[in-house]
Coordinates of C-alpha atoms in Angstrom, one line a residue:
M130 CA -11.1 22.0 -5.0
T131 CA -12.7 18.9 -3.5
V132 CA -11.6 16.1 -1.4
Y133 CA -11.2 13.8 -4.5
D134 CA -8.4 15.9 -6.2
D135 CA -5.7 13.6 -5.3
L136 CA -7.6 10.5 -6.8
V137 CA -5.7 10.1 -10.2
G138 CA -7.5 8.7 -13.1
Q139 CA -10.5 7.5 -11.2
G140 CA -13.4 9.2 -12.7
P141 CA -16.0 6.4 -12.2
V142 CA -15.0 5.8 -8.6
I143 CA -15.4 9.5 -7.8
E144 CA -18.9 9.6 -9.4
Q145 CA -19.8 6.5 -7.4
L146 CA -18.4 8.0 -4.1
Q147 CA -20.2 11.4 -4.8
A148 CA -23.5 9.5 -5.2
A149 CA -22.9 7.5 -2.1
A150 CA -22.1 10.7 0.0
A151 CA -25.3 12.3 -1.2
A152 CA -27.2 9.2 -0.1
G153 CA -25.5 9.4 3.3
A154 CA -26.5 13.0 3.7
K155 CA -30.1 12.1 3.0
A156 CA -30.0 9.2 5.4
L157 CA -28.8 11.6 8.3
A158 CA -31.6 14.1 7.2
G159 CA -34.2 11.3 7.6
E160 CA -35.2 11.8 3.9
G161 CA -35.4 8.0 3.3
G162 CA -34.2 6.8 -0.1
G163 CA -31.9 3.8 -0.2
G164 CA -30.3 4.5 3.2
M165 CA -26.7 4.3 4.0
T166 CA -24.4 1.3 3.3
H167 CA -22.4 0.8 6.5
A168 CA -19.5 -1.4 5.1
W169 CA -17.5 -0.6 2.1
L170 CA -14.5 -2.5 0.3
F171 CA -12.0 -0.4 -1.7
T172 CA -10.0 -2.6 -4.1
G173 CA -7.4 -2.0 -6.6
P174 CA -3.7 -2.7 -7.5
P175 CA -0.9 -1.2 -5.4
G176 CA -0.5 2.6 -6.0
S177 CA -4.0 2.9 -7.5
G178 CA -5.2 4.9 -4.4
R179 CA -7.4 2.7 -2.2
S180 CA -6.7 4.5 1.0
T181 CA -6.8 7.8 -0.7
A182 CA -10.3 7.0 -2.1
A183 CA -11.5 5.8 1.3
R184 CA -10.1 8.9 3.1
A185 CA -11.8 11.1 0.5
F186 CA -15.1 9.3 1.1
A187 CA -14.7 9.7 4.8
A188 CA -14.3 13.3 4.5
A189 CA -17.3 13.6 2.1
L190 CA -19.4 11.9 4.6
L191 CA -18.5 14.1 7.4
C192 CA -18.5 17.2 5.5
P193 CA -21.9 19.3 5.6
D194 CA -21.2 20.0 1.8
Q195 CA -20.3 16.3 1.0
G196 CA -16.6 16.9 0.4
C197 CA -16.0 20.6 -0.3
G198 CA -12.1 20.2 0.5
H199 CA -11.8 23.4 2.3
C200 CA -14.0 23.3 5.4
A201 CA -12.5 22.4 8.8
S202 CA -14.0 18.9 8.8
C203 CA -12.4 18.0 5.4
H204 CA -9.0 19.4 6.5
Q205 CA -9.2 17.3 9.7
V206 CA -10.0 14.1 7.8
L207 CA -7.4 14.7 5.2
S208 CA -4.8 15.4 7.7
G209 CA -5.6 12.5 9.9
T210 CA -6.8 14.4 13.0
H211 CA -10.7 14.1 12.9
A212 CA -12.0 12.7 16.1
D213 CA -14.6 10.6 14.4
V214 CA -12.2 8.9 11.8
E215 CA -9.9 6.1 13.1
V216 CA -7.4 5.0 10.5
V217 CA -6.0 1.4 11.1
R218 CA -2.7 0.5 9.5
P219 CA -1.4 -3.0 10.3
A220 CA 2.2 -2.4 11.2
G221 CA 3.3 -6.0 10.9
L222 CA 2.8 -8.9 8.8
S223 CA -0.7 -9.6 10.1
Y224 CA -3.5 -7.9 12.2
G225 CA -4.5 -10.0 15.2
V226 CA -7.8 -10.8 16.9
R227 CA -7.0 -8.9 20.1
E228 CA -6.3 -5.7 18.2
T229 CA -9.6 -6.3 16.0
R230 CA -11.8 -6.7 19.2
E231 CA -10.5 -3.5 20.7
L232 CA -11.1 -1.8 17.3
V233 CA -14.7 -3.1 17.2
L234 CA -15.3 -1.7 20.7
R235 CA -14.0 1.8 19.8
A236 CA -16.0 1.7 16.6
A237 CA -19.2 1.2 18.5
S238 CA -18.9 4.6 20.1
S239 CA -21.1 7.4 19.1
P240 CA -19.7 10.1 16.7
T241 CA -18.7 13.3 18.4
G242 CA -19.8 15.5 15.6
G243 CA -23.2 13.9 15.2
R244 CA -22.7 12.6 11.7
W245 CA -20.7 9.3 11.3
R246 CA -18.2 7.3 13.1
I247 CA -15.8 6.0 10.5
V248 CA -13.2 3.2 10.7
L249 CA -10.7 3.2 7.6
F250 CA -9.0 -0.1 7.7
E251 CA -6.0 0.0 5.3
D252 CA -4.6 -3.5 4.3
A253 CA -7.5 -5.4 5.8
D254 CA -6.3 -8.4 4.0
R255 CA -3.7 -8.7 6.6
S256 CA -6.1 -9.7 9.2
T257 CA -5.7 -13.3 10.6
E258 CA -8.7 -15.8 10.3
Q259 CA -9.6 -15.1 14.0
A260 CA -9.5 -11.4 13.3
A261 CA -11.6 -11.6 10.2
N262 CA -14.2 -13.5 12.2
A263 CA -14.4 -10.7 14.9
L264 CA -14.6 -8.0 12.1
L265 CA -17.3 -10.0 10.5
K266 CA -19.6 -9.8 13.6
A267 CA -19.2 -5.9 13.7
I268 CA -19.9 -5.6 10.0
E269 CA -22.9 -7.8 10.2
E270 CA -24.7 -5.6 12.7
P271 CA -22.9 -2.2 12.8
P272 CA -24.2 0.5 15.1
T273 CA -26.5 3.0 13.2
R274 CA -23.9 5.7 12.9
T275 CA -20.8 3.6 12.3
V276 CA -19.2 3.2 8.7
W277 CA -16.4 0.6 7.9
L278 CA -14.1 1.4 5.0
L279 CA -11.9 -1.6 4.2
C280 CA -9.0 -1.6 1.8
A281 CA -7.5 -4.6 0.0
P282 CA -5.9 -5.3 -3.3
S283 CA -8.8 -7.4 -4.4
P284 CA -12.1 -8.8 -3.2
D285 CA -10.6 -12.3 -3.1
D286 CA -8.2 -11.3 -0.5
L287 CA -10.9 -11.1 2.1
V288 CA -13.1 -13.9 3.2
V289 CA -16.3 -14.3 1.3
T290 CA -18.4 -13.6 4.4
I291 CA -16.9 -10.1 4.7
R292 CA -16.8 -9.1 1.0
S293 CA -20.4 -10.3 0.6
R294 CA -21.6 -7.6 3.2
C295 CA -19.5 -4.7 1.7
R296 CA -20.3 -2.4 -1.2
L297 CA -17.5 -2.7 -3.6
V298 CA -15.5 0.2 -5.0
T299 CA -13.0 -0.9 -7.7
L300 CA -10.0 1.4 -8.6
R301 CA -8.0 0.8 -11.6
T302 CA -4.3 1.5 -12.3
P303 CA -4.1 5.1 -13.4
P304 CA -2.5 5.7 -16.8
A305 CA 1.1 7.1 -16.8
H306 CA 0.1 10.3 -18.3
A307 CA -2.5 11.0 -15.4
V308 CA 0.2 10.3 -12.8
A309 CA 2.8 12.4 -14.7
D310 CA 0.1 15.3 -14.8
V311 CA -0.4 15.1 -11.0
L312 CA 3.3 15.2 -10.3
V313 CA 3.7 18.3 -12.4
R314 CA 0.6 20.1 -11.1
R315 CA 0.7 19.1 -7.5
D316 CA 4.3 18.7 -6.7
G317 CA 5.9 21.0 -9.4
I318 CA 8.1 18.4 -10.8
D319 CA 9.7 18.7 -14.2
P320 CA 7.4 17.3 -17.0
D321 CA 10.1 15.0 -18.5
V322 CA 11.2 13.8 -15.0
A323 CA 7.5 13.2 -14.2
A324 CA 6.7 11.3 -17.3
A325 CA 9.8 9.0 -16.8
A326 CA 9.0 8.5 -13.2
A327 CA 5.3 7.7 -14.0
R328 CA 6.2 5.1 -16.7
A329 CA 8.6 3.4 -14.3
A330 CA 6.3 3.3 -11.4
Q331 CA 3.6 1.7 -13.6
G332 CA 0.8 3.7 -12.2
H333 CA 1.8 3.8 -8.6
V334 CA 1.4 7.5 -7.7
G335 CA 3.4 7.4 -4.4
R336 CA 6.3 5.4 -6.1
A337 CA 6.3 7.8 -9.0
K338 CA 6.8 10.8 -6.8
R339 CA 9.5 9.0 -4.8
L340 CA 11.4 8.0 -8.2
A341 CA 11.0 11.7 -9.4
T342 CA 12.4 13.2 -6.2
D343 CA 14.8 10.8 -4.8
E344 CA 18.1 9.9 -6.4
Q345 CA 18.8 6.9 -4.2
A346 CA 15.4 5.4 -5.3
R347 CA 16.3 5.9 -8.9
Q348 CA 19.7 4.2 -8.3
R349 CA 18.2 1.3 -6.5
R350 CA 16.0 0.7 -9.5
A351 CA 18.6 1.0 -12.0
D352 CA 20.6 -1.6 -10.0
V353 CA 17.6 -4.0 -10.1
L354 CA 17.3 -3.6 -13.8
G355 CA 20.9 -4.4 -14.2
V356 CA 20.5 -7.7 -12.7
P357 CA 19.7 -9.7 -16.0
A358 CA 22.9 -8.6 -17.4
R359 CA 24.9 -10.0 -14.3
L360 CA 23.4 -13.5 -14.5
S361 CA 26.4 -15.0 -16.4
G362 CA 26.9 -18.0 -14.1
V363 CA 26.0 -19.7 -10.9
G364 CA 28.2 -17.4 -8.7
P365 CA 27.1 -14.1 -10.2
A366 CA 23.4 -15.2 -9.8
V367 CA 23.8 -15.9 -6.1
V368 CA 25.6 -12.6 -5.7
A369 CA 22.8 -10.8 -7.6
A370 CA 20.2 -12.4 -5.4
E371 CA 22.1 -11.4 -2.2
S372 CA 22.4 -7.8 -3.6
L373 CA 18.5 -7.7 -4.1
V374 CA 17.9 -8.8 -0.6
K375 CA 20.4 -6.5 1.1
A376 CA 19.1 -3.4 -1.0
A377 CA 15.6 -4.1 0.1
E378 CA 16.7 -4.5 3.8
A379 CA 18.7 -1.1 3.5
E380 CA 15.6 0.6 2.0
A381 CA 13.4 -0.6 4.9
K382 CA 15.9 0.4 7.5
E383 CA 16.2 3.9 6.0
L384 CA 12.4 4.2 5.8
G385 CA 11.9 2.8 9.3
V386 CA 14.8 4.1 11.6
E387 CA 13.3 7.7 11.9
K388 CA 9.8 6.6 12.6
D389 CA 10.9 4.0 15.1
A390 CA 12.9 6.6 17.0
E391 CA 10.0 9.2 17.0
E392 CA 7.6 6.5 18.3
T393 CA 9.9 5.3 21.0
A394 CA 10.6 9.0 22.1
A395 CA 6.9 9.7 22.3
L396 CA 6.1 6.6 24.2
R397 CA 8.9 7.2 26.7
Q398 CA 7.7 10.8 27.3
A399 CA 4.0 9.7 27.7
L400 CA 5.0 7.1 30.3
G401 CA 6.9 9.6 32.3
E402 CA 10.6 9.5 31.5
S403 CA 12.8 11.7 33.8
A404 CA 15.2 14.2 32.7
K405 CA 18.0 11.7 33.3
G406 CA 16.4 9.1 31.1
R407 CA 15.0 6.8 33.8
M408 CA 11.6 5.1 33.3
P409 CA 9.1 4.7 35.9
R410 CA 8.5 1.1 37.3
G411 CA 6.0 -1.1 35.2
T412 CA 6.7 0.6 31.9
A413 CA 9.0 -2.0 30.5
G414 CA 6.2 -4.1 29.1
A415 CA 4.9 -1.1 27.1
L416 CA 8.2 -0.5 25.6
K417 CA 8.9 -4.1 24.7
E418 CA 5.3 -4.2 23.1
L419 CA 6.2 -1.2 21.0
E420 CA 9.7 -2.7 20.0
D421 CA 7.9 -6.0 19.1
R422 CA 5.5 -3.9 16.8
Q423 CA 8.5 -2.1 15.2
K424 CA 10.4 -5.3 14.5
S425 CA 7.2 -6.8 12.8
R426 CA 6.8 -3.6 10.8
T427 CA 10.4 -3.6 9.6
T428 CA 9.9 -7.2 8.6
R429 CA 6.9 -6.2 6.4
M430 CA 8.7 -3.2 5.0
K431 CA 11.6 -5.4 3.9
R432 CA 9.1 -7.8 2.1
D433 CA 7.3 -4.8 0.5
A434 CA 10.6 -3.3 -0.6
L435 CA 11.8 -6.6 -2.1
D436 CA 8.4 -7.0 -3.7
R437 CA 8.9 -3.6 -5.5
A438 CA 12.3 -4.7 -6.7
L439 CA 10.8 -7.9 -8.2
L440 CA 8.1 -5.9 -9.9
D441 CA 10.7 -3.7 -11.5
L442 CA 12.6 -6.8 -12.6
A443 CA 9.4 -8.0 -14.1
S444 CA 9.0 -4.8 -16.0
Y445 CA 12.3 -5.4 -17.8
Y446 CA 11.3 -8.9 -18.9
R447 CA 7.9 -7.5 -19.9
D448 CA 9.6 -4.9 -22.1
L449 CA 11.9 -7.6 -23.5
L450 CA 8.8 -9.7 -24.4
V451 CA 7.2 -6.6 -26.1
V452 CA 10.5 -6.2 -28.2
Q453 CA 10.6 -9.9 -29.1
L454 CA 7.0 -10.1 -30.2
G455 CA 7.2 -6.7 -32.0
A456 CA 4.2 -5.4 -30.2
G457 CA 3.2 -1.9 -30.7
V458 CA 3.1 -1.0 -26.9
E459 CA 5.1 1.5 -25.1
L460 CA 8.1 0.3 -23.0
V461 CA 8.1 0.8 -19.3
N462 CA 11.8 1.3 -19.5
V463 CA 12.2 3.4 -22.5
D464 CA 15.8 4.3 -21.7
R465 CA 16.9 0.6 -22.0
G466 CA 15.3 0.1 -25.5
R467 CA 18.6 -0.4 -27.2
E468 CA 19.8 -2.9 -24.6
L469 CA 16.5 -4.9 -24.9
R470 CA 16.8 -5.1 -28.6
S471 CA 20.2 -6.6 -28.3
V472 CA 19.2 -9.4 -25.9
G473 CA 18.8 -12.7 -27.4
G474 CA 16.4 -15.6 -26.5
T475 CA 13.0 -16.5 -27.3
P476 CA 9.5 -15.3 -26.1
E477 CA 9.0 -18.7 -24.5
A478 CA 12.1 -18.2 -22.3
T479 CA 11.1 -14.6 -21.4
L480 CA 7.7 -16.1 -20.3
H481 CA 9.4 -18.6 -18.1
R482 CA 11.5 -16.0 -16.4
L483 CA 8.5 -13.8 -15.7
E484 CA 6.8 -16.8 -14.2
A485 CA 9.8 -17.4 -12.0
I486 CA 9.6 -13.8 -10.7
M487 CA 5.8 -14.2 -10.0
E488 CA 6.5 -17.5 -8.2
C489 CA 9.2 -15.8 -6.1
R490 CA 6.7 -13.2 -5.0
E491 CA 4.2 -16.0 -4.1
R492 CA 6.9 -17.6 -1.9
L493 CA 7.7 -14.4 -0.2
E494 CA 4.0 -13.8 0.6
A495 CA 4.1 -17.4 2.2
N496 CA 6.9 -16.3 4.4
V497 CA 9.7 -18.4 2.7
N498 CA 13.2 -17.2 3.7
P499 CA 13.7 -14.3 1.3
L500 CA 17.3 -15.0 0.4
L501 CA 16.4 -18.6 -0.5
A502 CA 13.4 -17.5 -2.6
V503 CA 15.4 -14.9 -4.6
E504 CA 18.3 -17.3 -5.1
A505 CA 15.9 -19.8 -6.6
M506 CA 14.4 -17.1 -8.8
A507 CA 18.0 -16.0 -9.9
M508 CA 18.8 -19.5 -11.1
A509 CA 15.7 -19.8 -13.0
L510 CA 16.4 -16.4 -14.7
R511 CA 19.8 -17.5 -15.5
T512 CA 18.7 -20.6 -17.4
G513 CA 15.3 -19.4 -18.7

């Protein structure tokens, strides 16, 4: 067992990180060599394991044995409790300059364990322009024992001045058979269920696990794949668009309600809530700030859920294109093979529909009203 066991289908990345951890150990021992790179950028498509790789690397840097996976340090890093590792997860649509400046100040502190002080910044691409500028200054001249681990879908998602100062770690989409294998081996899922979930998730390990274990998640995906058959007119197209948006909102609410309640209860207790539920004076601001962050996170979760639905919809038309062209490629939605072969139309029309889905995703990323964006997409899907 090592800290890299949860990295699926990423052999070259594991070798790169192992070599880097060894170089870090030499730097700590004063043995010279190439020294330690203090800023890293982990990139890869959703589900490829960017944050998993960054966390494993953090554990390897702090482990006396460079990532054994069973010592106290490794367990603390992997469980998120190590004092020298700060994990930053932007809760809302963006990460502001004030939070970044506070983060930079914390990152400058000395490590308690004498090795490295590590900041693991998930979704660093959500930083605002001002936040990116503040982050750049910290990356340009980091303290001797501070290491920044940034995660983003691609290098182009960060400003060039930041990515040019980072060592790049590029993850790939893991193959379906590798995802299925880890679901069987790690989570004890039936091989047939794991294989179907891995294909449907298109390489996204977390999504595959959820599809394999959550009946509601499978039903939501089935509803999305049923959209093309429901686009028989303008009215049905509008209804289908509305159902997609409402399903995304329901999924986000389901995921967020419990987390919001836990955070609120913890903060109220920390602020000194009485047995009767009364709060001390001067605490309303802190509660309001938490509420605002939760609202922003819920908005982000709605967008993410809707984007997952759009990718599922794109997989349907991708499979349709495979059938139309007679390509010898495995279908993502094998269970809909008969339906896909009965659908008419031309490859050109299918490509137009795929382009409409990608355009809808871009509009959502630009903060266009979700319902309007999805309605426009539904109309384009109807006409081809």
